mmCIF file of C-alpha atoms and ligand atoms in Angstrom:
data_model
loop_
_atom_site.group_PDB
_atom_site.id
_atom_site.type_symbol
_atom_site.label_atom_id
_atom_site.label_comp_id
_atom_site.label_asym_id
_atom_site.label_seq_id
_atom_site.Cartn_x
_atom_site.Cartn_y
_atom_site.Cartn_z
ATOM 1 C CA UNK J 1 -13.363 -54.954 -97.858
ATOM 2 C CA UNK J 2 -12.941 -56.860 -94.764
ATOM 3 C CA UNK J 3 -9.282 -57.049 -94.418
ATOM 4 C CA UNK J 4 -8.593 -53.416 -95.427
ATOM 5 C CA UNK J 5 -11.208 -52.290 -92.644
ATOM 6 C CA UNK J 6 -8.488 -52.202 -89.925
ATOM 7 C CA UNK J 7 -5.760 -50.486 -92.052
ATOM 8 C CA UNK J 8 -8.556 -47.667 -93.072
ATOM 9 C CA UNK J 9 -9.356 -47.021 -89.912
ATOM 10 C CA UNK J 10 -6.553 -46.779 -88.012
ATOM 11 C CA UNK J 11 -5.213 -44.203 -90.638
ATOM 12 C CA UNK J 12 -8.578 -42.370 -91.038
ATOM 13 C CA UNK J 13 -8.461 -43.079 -94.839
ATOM 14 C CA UNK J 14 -10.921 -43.090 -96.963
ATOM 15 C CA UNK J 15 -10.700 -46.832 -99.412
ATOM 16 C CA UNK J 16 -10.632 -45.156 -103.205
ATOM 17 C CA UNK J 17 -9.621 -48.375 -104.161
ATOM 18 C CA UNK J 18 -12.691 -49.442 -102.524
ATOM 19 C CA UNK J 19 -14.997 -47.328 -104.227
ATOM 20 C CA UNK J 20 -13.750 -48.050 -107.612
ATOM 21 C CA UNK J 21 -14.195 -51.917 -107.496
ATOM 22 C CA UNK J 22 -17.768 -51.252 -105.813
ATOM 23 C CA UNK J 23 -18.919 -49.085 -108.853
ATOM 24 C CA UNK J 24 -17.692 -51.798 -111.364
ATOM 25 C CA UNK J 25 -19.791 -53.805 -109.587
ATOM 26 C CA UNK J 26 -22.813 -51.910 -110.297
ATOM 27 C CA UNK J 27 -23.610 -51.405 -106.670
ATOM 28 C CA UNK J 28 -23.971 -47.667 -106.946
ATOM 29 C CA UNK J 29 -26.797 -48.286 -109.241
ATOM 30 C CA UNK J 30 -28.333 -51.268 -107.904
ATOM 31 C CA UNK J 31 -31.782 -50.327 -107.648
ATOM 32 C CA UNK J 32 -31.615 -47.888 -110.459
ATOM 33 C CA UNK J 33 -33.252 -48.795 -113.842
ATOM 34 C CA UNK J 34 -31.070 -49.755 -116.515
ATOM 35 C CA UNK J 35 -32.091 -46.569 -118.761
ATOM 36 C CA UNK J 36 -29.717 -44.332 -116.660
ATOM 37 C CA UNK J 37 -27.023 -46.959 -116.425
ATOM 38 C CA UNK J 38 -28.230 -48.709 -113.119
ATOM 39 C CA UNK J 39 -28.544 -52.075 -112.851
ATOM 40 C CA UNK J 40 -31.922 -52.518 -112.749
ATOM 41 C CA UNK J 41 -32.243 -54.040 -109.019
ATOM 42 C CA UNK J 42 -34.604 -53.113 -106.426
ATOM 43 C CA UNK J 43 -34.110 -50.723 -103.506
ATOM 44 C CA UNK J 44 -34.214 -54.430 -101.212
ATOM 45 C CA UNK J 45 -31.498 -55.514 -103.576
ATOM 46 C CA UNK J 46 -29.937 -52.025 -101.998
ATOM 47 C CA UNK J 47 -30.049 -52.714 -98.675
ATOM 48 C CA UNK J 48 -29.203 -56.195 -98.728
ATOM 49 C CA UNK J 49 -25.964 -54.880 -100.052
ATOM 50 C CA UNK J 50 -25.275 -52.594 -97.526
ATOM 51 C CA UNK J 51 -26.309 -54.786 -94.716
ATOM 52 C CA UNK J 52 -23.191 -57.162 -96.230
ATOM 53 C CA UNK J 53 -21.005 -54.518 -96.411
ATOM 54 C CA UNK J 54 -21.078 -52.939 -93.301
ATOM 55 C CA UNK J 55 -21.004 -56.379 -92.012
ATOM 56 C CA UNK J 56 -17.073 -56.009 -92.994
ATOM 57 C CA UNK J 57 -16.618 -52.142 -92.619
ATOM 58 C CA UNK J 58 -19.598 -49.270 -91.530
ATOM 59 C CA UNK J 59 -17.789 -46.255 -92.987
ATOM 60 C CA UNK J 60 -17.706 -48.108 -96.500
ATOM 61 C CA UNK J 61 -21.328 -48.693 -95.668
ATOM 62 C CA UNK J 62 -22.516 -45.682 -95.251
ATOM 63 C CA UNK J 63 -20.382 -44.416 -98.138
ATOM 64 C CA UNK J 64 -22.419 -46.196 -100.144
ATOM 65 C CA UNK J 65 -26.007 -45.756 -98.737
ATOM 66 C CA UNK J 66 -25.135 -41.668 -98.687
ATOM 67 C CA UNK J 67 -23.966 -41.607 -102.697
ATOM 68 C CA UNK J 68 -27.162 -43.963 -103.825
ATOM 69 C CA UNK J 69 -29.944 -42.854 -101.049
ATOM 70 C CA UNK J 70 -28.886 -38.993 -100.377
ATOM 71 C CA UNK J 71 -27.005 -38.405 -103.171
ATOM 72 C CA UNK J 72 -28.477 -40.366 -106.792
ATOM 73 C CA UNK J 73 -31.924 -40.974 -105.685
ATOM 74 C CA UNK J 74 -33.151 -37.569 -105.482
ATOM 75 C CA UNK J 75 -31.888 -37.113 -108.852
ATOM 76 C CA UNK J 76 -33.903 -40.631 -109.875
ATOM 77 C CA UNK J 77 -37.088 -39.475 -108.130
ATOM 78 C CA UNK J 78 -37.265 -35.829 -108.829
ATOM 79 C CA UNK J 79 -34.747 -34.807 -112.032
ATOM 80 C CA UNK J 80 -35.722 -33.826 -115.199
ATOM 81 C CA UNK J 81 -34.873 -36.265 -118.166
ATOM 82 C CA UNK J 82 -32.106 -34.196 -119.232
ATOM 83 C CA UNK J 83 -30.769 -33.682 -115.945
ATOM 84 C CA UNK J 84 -30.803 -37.578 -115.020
ATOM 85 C CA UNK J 85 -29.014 -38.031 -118.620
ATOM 86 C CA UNK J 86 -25.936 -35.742 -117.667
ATOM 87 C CA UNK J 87 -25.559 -36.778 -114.032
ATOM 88 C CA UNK J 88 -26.624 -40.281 -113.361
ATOM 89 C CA UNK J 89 -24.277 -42.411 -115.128
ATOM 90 C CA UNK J 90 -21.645 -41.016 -113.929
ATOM 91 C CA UNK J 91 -23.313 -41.158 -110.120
ATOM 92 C CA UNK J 92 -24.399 -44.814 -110.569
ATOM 93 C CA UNK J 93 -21.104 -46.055 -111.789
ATOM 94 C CA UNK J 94 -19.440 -44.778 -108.583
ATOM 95 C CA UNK J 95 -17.244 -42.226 -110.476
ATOM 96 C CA UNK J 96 -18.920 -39.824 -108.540
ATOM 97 C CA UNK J 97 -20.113 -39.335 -105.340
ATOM 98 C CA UNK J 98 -22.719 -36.791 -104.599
ATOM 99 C CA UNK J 99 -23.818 -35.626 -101.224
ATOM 100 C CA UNK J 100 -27.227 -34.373 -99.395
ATOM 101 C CA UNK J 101 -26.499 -31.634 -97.290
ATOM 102 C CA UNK J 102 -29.326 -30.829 -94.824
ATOM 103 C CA UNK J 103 -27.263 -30.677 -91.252
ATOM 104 C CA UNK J 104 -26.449 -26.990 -90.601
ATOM 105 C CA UNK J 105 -24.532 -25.629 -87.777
ATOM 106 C CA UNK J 106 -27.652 -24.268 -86.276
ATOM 107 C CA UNK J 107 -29.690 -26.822 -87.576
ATOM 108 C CA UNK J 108 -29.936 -30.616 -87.655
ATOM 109 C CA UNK J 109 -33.312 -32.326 -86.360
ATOM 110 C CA UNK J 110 -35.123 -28.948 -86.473
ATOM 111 C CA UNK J 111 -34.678 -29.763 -90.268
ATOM 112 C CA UNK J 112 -37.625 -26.484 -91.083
ATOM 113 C CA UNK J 113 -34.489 -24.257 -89.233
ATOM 114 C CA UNK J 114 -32.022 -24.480 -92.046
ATOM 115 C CA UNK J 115 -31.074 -20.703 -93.165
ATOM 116 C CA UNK J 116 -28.750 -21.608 -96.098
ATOM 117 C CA UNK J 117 -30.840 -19.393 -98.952
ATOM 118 C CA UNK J 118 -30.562 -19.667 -102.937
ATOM 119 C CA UNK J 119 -31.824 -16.492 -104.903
ATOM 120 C CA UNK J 120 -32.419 -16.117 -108.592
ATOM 121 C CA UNK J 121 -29.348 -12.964 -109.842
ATOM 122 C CA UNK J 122 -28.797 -12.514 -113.431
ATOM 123 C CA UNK J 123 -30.442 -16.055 -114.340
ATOM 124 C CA UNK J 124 -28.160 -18.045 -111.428
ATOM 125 C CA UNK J 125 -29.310 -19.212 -108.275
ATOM 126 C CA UNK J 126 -26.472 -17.731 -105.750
ATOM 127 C CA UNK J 127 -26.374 -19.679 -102.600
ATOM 128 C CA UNK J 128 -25.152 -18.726 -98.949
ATOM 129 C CA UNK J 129 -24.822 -20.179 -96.370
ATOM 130 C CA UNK J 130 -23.283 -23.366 -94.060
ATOM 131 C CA UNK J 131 -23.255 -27.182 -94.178
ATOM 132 C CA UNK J 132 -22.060 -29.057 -91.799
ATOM 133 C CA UNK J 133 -21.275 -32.957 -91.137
ATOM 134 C CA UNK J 134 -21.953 -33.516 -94.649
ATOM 135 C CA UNK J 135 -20.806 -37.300 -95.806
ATOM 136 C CA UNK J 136 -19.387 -37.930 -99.337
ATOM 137 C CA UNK J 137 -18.852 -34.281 -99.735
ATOM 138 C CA UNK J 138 -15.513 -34.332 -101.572
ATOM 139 C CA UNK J 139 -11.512 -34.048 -99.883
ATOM 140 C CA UNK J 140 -11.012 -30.402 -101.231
ATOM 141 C CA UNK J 141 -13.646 -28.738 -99.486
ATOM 142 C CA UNK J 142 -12.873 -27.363 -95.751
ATOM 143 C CA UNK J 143 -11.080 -29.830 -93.240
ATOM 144 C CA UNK J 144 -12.126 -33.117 -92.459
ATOM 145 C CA UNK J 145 -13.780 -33.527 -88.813
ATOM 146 C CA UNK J 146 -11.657 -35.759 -86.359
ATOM 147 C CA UNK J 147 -14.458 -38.277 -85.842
ATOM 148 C CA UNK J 148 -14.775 -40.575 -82.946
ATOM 149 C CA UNK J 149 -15.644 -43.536 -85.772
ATOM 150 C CA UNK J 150 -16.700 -44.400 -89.468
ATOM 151 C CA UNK J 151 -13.079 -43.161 -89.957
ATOM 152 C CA UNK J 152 -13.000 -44.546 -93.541
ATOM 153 C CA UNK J 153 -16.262 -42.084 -95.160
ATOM 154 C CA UNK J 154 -15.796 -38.675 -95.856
ATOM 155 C CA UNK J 155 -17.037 -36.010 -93.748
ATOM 156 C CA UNK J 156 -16.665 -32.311 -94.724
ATOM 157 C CA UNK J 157 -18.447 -29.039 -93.788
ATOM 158 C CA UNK J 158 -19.388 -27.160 -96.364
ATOM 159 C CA UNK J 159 -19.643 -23.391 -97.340
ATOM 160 C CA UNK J 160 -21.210 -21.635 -99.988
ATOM 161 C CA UNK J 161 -20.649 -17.632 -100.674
ATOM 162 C CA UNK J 162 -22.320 -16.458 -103.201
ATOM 163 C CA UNK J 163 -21.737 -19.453 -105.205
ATOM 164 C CA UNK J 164 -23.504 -19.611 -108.805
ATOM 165 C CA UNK J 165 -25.319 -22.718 -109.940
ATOM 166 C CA UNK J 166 -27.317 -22.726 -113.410
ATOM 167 C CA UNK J 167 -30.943 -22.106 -113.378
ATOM 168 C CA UNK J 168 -31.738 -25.559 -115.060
ATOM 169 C CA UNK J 169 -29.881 -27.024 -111.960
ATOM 170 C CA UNK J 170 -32.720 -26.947 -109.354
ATOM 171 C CA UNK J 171 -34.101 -29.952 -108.952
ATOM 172 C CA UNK J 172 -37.941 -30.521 -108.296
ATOM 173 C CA UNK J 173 -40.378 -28.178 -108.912
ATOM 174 C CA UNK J 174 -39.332 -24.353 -107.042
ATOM 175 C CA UNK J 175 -40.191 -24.163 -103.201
ATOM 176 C CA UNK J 176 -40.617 -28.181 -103.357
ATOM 177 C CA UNK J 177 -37.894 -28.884 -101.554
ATOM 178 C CA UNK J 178 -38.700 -29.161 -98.017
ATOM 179 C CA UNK J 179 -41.288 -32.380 -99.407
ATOM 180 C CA UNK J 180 -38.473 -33.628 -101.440
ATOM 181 C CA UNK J 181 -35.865 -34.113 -98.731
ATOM 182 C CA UNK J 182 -38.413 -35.513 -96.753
ATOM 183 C CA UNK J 183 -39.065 -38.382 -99.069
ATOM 184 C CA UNK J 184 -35.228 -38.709 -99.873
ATOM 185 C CA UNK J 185 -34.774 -39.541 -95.856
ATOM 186 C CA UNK J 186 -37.156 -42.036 -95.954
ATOM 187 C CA UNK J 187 -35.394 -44.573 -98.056
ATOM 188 C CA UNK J 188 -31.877 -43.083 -96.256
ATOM 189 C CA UNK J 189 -33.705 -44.166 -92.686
ATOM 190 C CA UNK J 190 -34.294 -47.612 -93.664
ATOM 191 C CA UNK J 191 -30.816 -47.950 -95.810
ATOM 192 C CA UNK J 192 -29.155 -46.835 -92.600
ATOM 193 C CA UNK J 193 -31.330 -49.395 -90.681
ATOM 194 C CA UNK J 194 -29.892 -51.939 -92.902
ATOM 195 C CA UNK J 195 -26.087 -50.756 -91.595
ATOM 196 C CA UNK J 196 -27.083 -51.321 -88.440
ATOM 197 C CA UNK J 197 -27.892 -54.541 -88.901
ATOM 198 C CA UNK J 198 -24.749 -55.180 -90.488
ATOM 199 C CA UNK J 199 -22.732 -54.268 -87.895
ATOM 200 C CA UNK J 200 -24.808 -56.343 -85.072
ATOM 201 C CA UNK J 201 -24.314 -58.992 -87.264
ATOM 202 C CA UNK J 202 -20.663 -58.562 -87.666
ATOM 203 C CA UNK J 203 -20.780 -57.688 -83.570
ATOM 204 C CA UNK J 204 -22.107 -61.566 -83.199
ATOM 205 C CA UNK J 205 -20.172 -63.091 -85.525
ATOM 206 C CA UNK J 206 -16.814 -62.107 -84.145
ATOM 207 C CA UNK J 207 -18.246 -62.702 -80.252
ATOM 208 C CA UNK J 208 -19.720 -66.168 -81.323
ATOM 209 C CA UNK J 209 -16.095 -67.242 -82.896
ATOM 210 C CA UNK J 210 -13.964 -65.676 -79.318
ATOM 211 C CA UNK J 211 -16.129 -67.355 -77.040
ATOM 212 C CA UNK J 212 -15.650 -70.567 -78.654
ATOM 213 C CA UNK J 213 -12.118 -70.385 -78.193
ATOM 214 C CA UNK J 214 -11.711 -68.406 -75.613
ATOM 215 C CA UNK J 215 -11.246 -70.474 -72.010
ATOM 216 C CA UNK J 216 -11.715 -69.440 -68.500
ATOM 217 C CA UNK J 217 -12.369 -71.968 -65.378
ATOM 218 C CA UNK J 218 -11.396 -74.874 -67.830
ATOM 219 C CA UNK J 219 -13.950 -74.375 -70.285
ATOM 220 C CA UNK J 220 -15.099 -71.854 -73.568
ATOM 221 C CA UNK J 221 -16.535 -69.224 -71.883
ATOM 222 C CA UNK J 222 -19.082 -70.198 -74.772
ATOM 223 C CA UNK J 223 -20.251 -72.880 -71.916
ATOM 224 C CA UNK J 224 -20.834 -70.068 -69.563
ATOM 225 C CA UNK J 225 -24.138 -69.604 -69.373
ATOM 226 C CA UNK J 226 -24.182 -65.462 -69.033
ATOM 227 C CA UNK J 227 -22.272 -65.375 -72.200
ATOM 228 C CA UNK J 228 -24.594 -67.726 -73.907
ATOM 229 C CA UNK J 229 -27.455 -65.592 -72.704
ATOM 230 C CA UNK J 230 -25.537 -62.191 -74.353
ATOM 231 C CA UNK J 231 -25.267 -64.442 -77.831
ATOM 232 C CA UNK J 232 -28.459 -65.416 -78.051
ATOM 233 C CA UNK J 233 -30.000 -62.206 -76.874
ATOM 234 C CA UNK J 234 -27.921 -60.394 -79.720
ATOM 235 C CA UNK J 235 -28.805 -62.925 -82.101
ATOM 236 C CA UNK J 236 -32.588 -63.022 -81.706
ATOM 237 C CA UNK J 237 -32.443 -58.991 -81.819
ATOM 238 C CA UNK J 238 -30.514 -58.876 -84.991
ATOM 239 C CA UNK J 239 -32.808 -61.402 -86.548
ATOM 240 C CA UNK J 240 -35.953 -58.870 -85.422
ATOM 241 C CA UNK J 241 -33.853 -55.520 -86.958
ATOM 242 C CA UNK J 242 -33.458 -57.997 -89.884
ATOM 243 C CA UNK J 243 -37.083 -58.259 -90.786
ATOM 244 C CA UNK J 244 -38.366 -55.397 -89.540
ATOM 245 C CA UNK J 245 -35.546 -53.541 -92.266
ATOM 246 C CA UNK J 246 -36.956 -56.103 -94.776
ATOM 247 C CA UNK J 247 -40.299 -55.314 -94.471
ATOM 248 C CA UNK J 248 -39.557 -51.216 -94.381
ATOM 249 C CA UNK J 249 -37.700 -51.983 -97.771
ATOM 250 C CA UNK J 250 -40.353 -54.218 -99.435
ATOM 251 C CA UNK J 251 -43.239 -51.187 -98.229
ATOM 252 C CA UNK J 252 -41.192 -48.561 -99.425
ATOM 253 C CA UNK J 253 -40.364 -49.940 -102.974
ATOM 254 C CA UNK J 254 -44.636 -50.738 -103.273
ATOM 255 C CA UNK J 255 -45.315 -46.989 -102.539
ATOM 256 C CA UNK J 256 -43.485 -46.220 -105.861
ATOM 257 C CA UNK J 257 -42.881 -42.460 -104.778
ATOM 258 C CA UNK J 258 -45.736 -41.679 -102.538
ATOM 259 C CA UNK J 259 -44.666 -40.975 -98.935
ATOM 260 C CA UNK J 260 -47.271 -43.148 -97.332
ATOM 261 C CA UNK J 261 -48.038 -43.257 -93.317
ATOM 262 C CA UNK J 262 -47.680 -47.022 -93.104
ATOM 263 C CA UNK J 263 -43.675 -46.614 -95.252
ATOM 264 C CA UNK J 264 -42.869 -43.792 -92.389
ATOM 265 C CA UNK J 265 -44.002 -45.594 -89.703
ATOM 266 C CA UNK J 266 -41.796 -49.016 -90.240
ATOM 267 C CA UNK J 267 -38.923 -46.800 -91.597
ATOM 268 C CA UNK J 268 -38.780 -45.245 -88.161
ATOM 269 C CA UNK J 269 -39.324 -48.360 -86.388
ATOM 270 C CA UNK J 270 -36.493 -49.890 -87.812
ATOM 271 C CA UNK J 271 -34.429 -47.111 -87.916
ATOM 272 C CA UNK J 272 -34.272 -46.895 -83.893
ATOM 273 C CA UNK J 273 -34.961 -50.517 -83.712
ATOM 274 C CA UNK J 274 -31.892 -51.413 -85.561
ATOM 275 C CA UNK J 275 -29.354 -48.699 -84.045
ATOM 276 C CA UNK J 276 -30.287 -49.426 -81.038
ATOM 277 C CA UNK J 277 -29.723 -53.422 -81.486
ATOM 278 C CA UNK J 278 -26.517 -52.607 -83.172
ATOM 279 C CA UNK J 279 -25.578 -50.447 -79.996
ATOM 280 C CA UNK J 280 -26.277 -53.097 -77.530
ATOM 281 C CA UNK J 281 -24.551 -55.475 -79.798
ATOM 282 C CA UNK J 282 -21.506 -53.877 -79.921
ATOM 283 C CA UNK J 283 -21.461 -53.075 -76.189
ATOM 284 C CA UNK J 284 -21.973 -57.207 -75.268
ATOM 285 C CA UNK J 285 -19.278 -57.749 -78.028
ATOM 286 C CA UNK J 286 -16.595 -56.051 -76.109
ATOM 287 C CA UNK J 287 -17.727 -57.353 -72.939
ATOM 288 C CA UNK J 288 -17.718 -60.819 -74.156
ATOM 289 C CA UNK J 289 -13.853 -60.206 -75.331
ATOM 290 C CA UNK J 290 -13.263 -58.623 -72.043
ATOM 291 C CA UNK J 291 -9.831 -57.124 -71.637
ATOM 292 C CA UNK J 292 -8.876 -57.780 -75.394
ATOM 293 C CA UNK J 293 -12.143 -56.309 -76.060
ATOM 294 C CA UNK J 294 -10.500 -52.664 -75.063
ATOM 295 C CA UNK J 295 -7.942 -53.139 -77.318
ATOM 296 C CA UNK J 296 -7.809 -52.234 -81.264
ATOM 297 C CA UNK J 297 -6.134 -55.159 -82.169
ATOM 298 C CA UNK J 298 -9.873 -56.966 -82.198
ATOM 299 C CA UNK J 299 -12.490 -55.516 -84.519
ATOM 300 C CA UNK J 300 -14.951 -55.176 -81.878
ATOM 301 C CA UNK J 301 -13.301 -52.122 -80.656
ATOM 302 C CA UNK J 302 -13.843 -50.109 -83.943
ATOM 303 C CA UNK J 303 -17.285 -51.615 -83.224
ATOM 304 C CA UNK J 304 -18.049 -50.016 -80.422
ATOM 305 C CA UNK J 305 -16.770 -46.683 -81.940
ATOM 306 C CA UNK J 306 -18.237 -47.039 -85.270
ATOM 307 C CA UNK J 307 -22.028 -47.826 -83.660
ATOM 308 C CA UNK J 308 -22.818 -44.360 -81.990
ATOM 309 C CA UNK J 309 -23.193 -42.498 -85.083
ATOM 310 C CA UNK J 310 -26.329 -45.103 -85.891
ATOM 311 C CA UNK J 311 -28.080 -43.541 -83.125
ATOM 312 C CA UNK J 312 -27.496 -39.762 -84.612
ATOM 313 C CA UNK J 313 -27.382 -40.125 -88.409
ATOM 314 C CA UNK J 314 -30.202 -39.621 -90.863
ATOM 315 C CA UNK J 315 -32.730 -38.712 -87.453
ATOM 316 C CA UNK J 316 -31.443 -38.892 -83.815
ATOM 317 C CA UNK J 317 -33.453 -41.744 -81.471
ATOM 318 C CA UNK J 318 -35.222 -39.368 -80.027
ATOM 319 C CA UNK J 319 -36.662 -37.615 -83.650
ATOM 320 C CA UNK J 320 -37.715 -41.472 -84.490
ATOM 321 C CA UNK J 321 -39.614 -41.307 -81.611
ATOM 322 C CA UNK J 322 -41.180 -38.611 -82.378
ATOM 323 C CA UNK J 323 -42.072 -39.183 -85.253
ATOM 324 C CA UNK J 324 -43.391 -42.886 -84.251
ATOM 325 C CA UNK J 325 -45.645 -40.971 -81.708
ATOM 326 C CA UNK J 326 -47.072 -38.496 -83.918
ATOM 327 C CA UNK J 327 -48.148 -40.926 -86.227
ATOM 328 C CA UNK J 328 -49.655 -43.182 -83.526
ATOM 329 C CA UNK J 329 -51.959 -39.668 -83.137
ATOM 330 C CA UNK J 330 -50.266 -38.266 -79.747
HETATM 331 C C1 LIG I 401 -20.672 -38.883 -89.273
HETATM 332 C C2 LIG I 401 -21.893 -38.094 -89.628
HETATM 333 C C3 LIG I 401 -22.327 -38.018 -90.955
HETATM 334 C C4 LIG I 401 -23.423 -37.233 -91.294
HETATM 335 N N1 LIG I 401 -23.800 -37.115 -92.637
HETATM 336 C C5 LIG I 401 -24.775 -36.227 -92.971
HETATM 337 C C6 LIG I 401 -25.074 -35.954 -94.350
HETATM 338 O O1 LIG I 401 -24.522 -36.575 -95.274
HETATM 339 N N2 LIG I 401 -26.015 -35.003 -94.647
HETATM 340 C C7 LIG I 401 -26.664 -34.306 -93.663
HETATM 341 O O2 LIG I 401 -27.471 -33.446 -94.006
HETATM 342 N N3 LIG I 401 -26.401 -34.541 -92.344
HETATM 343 C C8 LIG I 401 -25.473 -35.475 -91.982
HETATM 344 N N4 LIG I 401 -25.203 -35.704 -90.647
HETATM 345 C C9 LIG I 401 -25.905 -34.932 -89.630
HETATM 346 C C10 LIG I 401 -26.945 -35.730 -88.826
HETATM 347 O O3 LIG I 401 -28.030 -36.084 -89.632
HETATM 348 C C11 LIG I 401 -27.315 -34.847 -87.641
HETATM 349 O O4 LIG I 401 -26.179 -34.811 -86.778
HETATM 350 C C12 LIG I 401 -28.544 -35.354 -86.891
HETATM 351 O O5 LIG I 401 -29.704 -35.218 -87.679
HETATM 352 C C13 LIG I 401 -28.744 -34.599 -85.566
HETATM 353 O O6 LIG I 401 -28.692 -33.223 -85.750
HETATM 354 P P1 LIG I 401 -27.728 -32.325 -84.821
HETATM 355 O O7 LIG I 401 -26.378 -32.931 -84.840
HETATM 356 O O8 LIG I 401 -27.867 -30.911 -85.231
HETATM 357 O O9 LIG I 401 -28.293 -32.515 -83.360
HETATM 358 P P2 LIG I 401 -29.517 -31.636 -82.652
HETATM 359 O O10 LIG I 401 -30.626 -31.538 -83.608
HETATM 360 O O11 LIG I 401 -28.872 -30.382 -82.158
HETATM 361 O O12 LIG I 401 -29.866 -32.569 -81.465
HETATM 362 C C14 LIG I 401 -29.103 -32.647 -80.259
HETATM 363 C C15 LIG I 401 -29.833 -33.583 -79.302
HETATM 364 O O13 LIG I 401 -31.116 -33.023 -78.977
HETATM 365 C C16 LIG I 401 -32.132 -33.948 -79.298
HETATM 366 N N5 LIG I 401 -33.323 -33.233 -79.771
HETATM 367 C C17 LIG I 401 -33.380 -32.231 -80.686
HETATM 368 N N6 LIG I 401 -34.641 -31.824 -80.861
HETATM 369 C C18 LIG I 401 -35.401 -32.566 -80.028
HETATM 370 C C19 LIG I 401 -36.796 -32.640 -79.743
HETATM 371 N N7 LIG I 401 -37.688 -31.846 -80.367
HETATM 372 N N8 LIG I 401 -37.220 -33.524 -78.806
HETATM 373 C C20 LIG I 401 -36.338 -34.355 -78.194
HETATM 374 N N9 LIG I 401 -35.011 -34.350 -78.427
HETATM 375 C C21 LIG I 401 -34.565 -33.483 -79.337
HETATM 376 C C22 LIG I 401 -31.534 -34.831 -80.392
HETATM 377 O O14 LIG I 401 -32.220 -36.079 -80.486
HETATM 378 C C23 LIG I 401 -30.108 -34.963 -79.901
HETATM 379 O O15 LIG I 401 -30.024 -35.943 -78.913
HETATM 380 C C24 LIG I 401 -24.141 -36.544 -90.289
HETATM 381 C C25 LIG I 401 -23.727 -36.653 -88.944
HETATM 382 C C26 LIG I 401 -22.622 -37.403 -88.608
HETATM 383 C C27 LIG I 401 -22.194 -37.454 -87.167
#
């Protein structure tokens, strides 16, 4: 994935090729039991793999954490038997991608203000309404957005008039889906915790190797100490994101469905934690590179635009706050 990164990017395309290894793999059903054709890992197994990958390229990254945590899972956790039989093997070999769309024009962390409706006509639900920023959505759906980063996922809106779906399609039992998506974000928040991480990993790795080589007043600028400071101040935070995604991971698998206090709580944590360290990682990476550091012949400029999003996606800073705050009782 690594050296195709650049060549995606630059030309906004998303890696097929990519995709296709990736779900011979297995990775789309890593943490998926082996019934439904995953591969029987565990949903740390998960985000160890997408901590890796996004260590070489975010928008593969989060390709992968939308398809498995937003787009497979819900079918895992809440499907019937027959529905998992006719949708997840297909889903957790990567030939298909399926995406969770929440975000509506009018609605994005005010997730109770969504207005898309499905009624029941004739023995179809017929939905209305608007999606919008919706990732791993499909390339035939309305245009794509022209994104400041993660140039190589898909990003669609998405609109639905009066479009039919079979009864036997809903998923969950009716009017639980508001409790549903909930849960389904929960893993997503600490997936997406594990990108981050990633990238302020792949932030220090390419700063560590520059500043050894780079030279300025007859020295690495490695000997400087203000640049030794900025490498060991992003290593020590990466380390922290690290284990606090670890631990997130290892208390969500042990709730085994239940959406407990203690599994929200860390999956916020480390969901700001970790953005935010990949933020200030990729900020001290370009400094560190200095003038080259503007330029997009070094990967720490697609960096820098790639690590925004990690602040926005899958619950803005502020919402993990929030939510952090309510469940200290305020
Ligand atoms: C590249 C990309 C991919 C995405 N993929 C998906 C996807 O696959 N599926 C999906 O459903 N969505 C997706 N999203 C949408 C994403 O989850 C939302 O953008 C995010 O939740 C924020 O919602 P919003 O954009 O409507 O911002 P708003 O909710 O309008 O927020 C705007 C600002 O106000 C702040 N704010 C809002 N309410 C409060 C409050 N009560 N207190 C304090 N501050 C507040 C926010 O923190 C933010 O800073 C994606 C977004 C991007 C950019």
């Amino acid at each position: 994935m690594a050296p195709a990164a650049e060549e995606l990017d630059r030309h906004h395309k998303f890696g097929y090729d990519i995709v296709r290894q990736m779900g011979e793999l297995g990775l789309f059903g890593l943490p998926f039991s082996e019934e439904f054709g995953g591969a029987g890992g565990d949903f740390l197994s998960l985000c160890l793999a997408i901590e890796e990958i996004s260590r070489a390229d975010t928008g593969v990254g989060i390709t992968l954490e939308a398809a498995v945590c937003l787009g497979a899972a819900p079918i895992h956790d809440f499907g019937t038997k027959q529905q998992k039989e006719s949708w997840l093997p297909d889903l957790l070999a990567g030939r298909k991608l399926w995406a969770f769309g929440l975000t509506e024009p009018e609605a994005g962390s005010d997730a109770g203000a969504t207005k898309t409706r499905a009624e029941i006509r004739d023995g179809k639900w017929v939905v209305n309404g608007a999606k919008q920023f919706i990732t791993n959505c499909g390339s035939h759906v309305l245009e794509s957005y022209r994104k400041l980063g993660w140039h190589s996922s898909d990003t669609h809106p998405l609109s639905f008039e009066n479009c039919a779906v079979p009864e036997e399609n809903l998923l969950g039992e009716r009017g639980g889906g508001y409790r549903q998506f909930l849960r389904t974000l929960l893993g997503g928040r600490i997936a997406i915790a594990a990108l981050s991480v990633g990238l302020a990993q792949a932030c220090l790795d390419a700063s560590l190797s520059y500043a050894k080589e780079r030279r300025s007043f007859g020295v690495p600028i490695s000997k400087h100490q203000a640049v030794q400071f900025k490498l060991a101040d992003m290593a020590m935070e990466t380390e922290i994101a690290r284990t606090m995604v670890y631990r997130a991971a290892v208390t969500y698998m042990n709730t085994d469905g239940e959406t407990t206090d203690e599994a929200r709580m860390l999956a916020a944590m480390c969901k700001l934690y970790a953005s935010e360290t990949s933020k200030r990682a990729a900020d001290q990476a370009v400094q560190i590179h200095g003038g080259y550091g503007f330029m997009e012949d070094y990967p720490v400029a697609r960096y820098w635009r790639d690590v925004k999003v990690n602040e926005i996606g899958e619950g803005t800073s502020e919402v993990q706050r929030m939510l952090i705050a309510r469940l200290l009782g305020c």
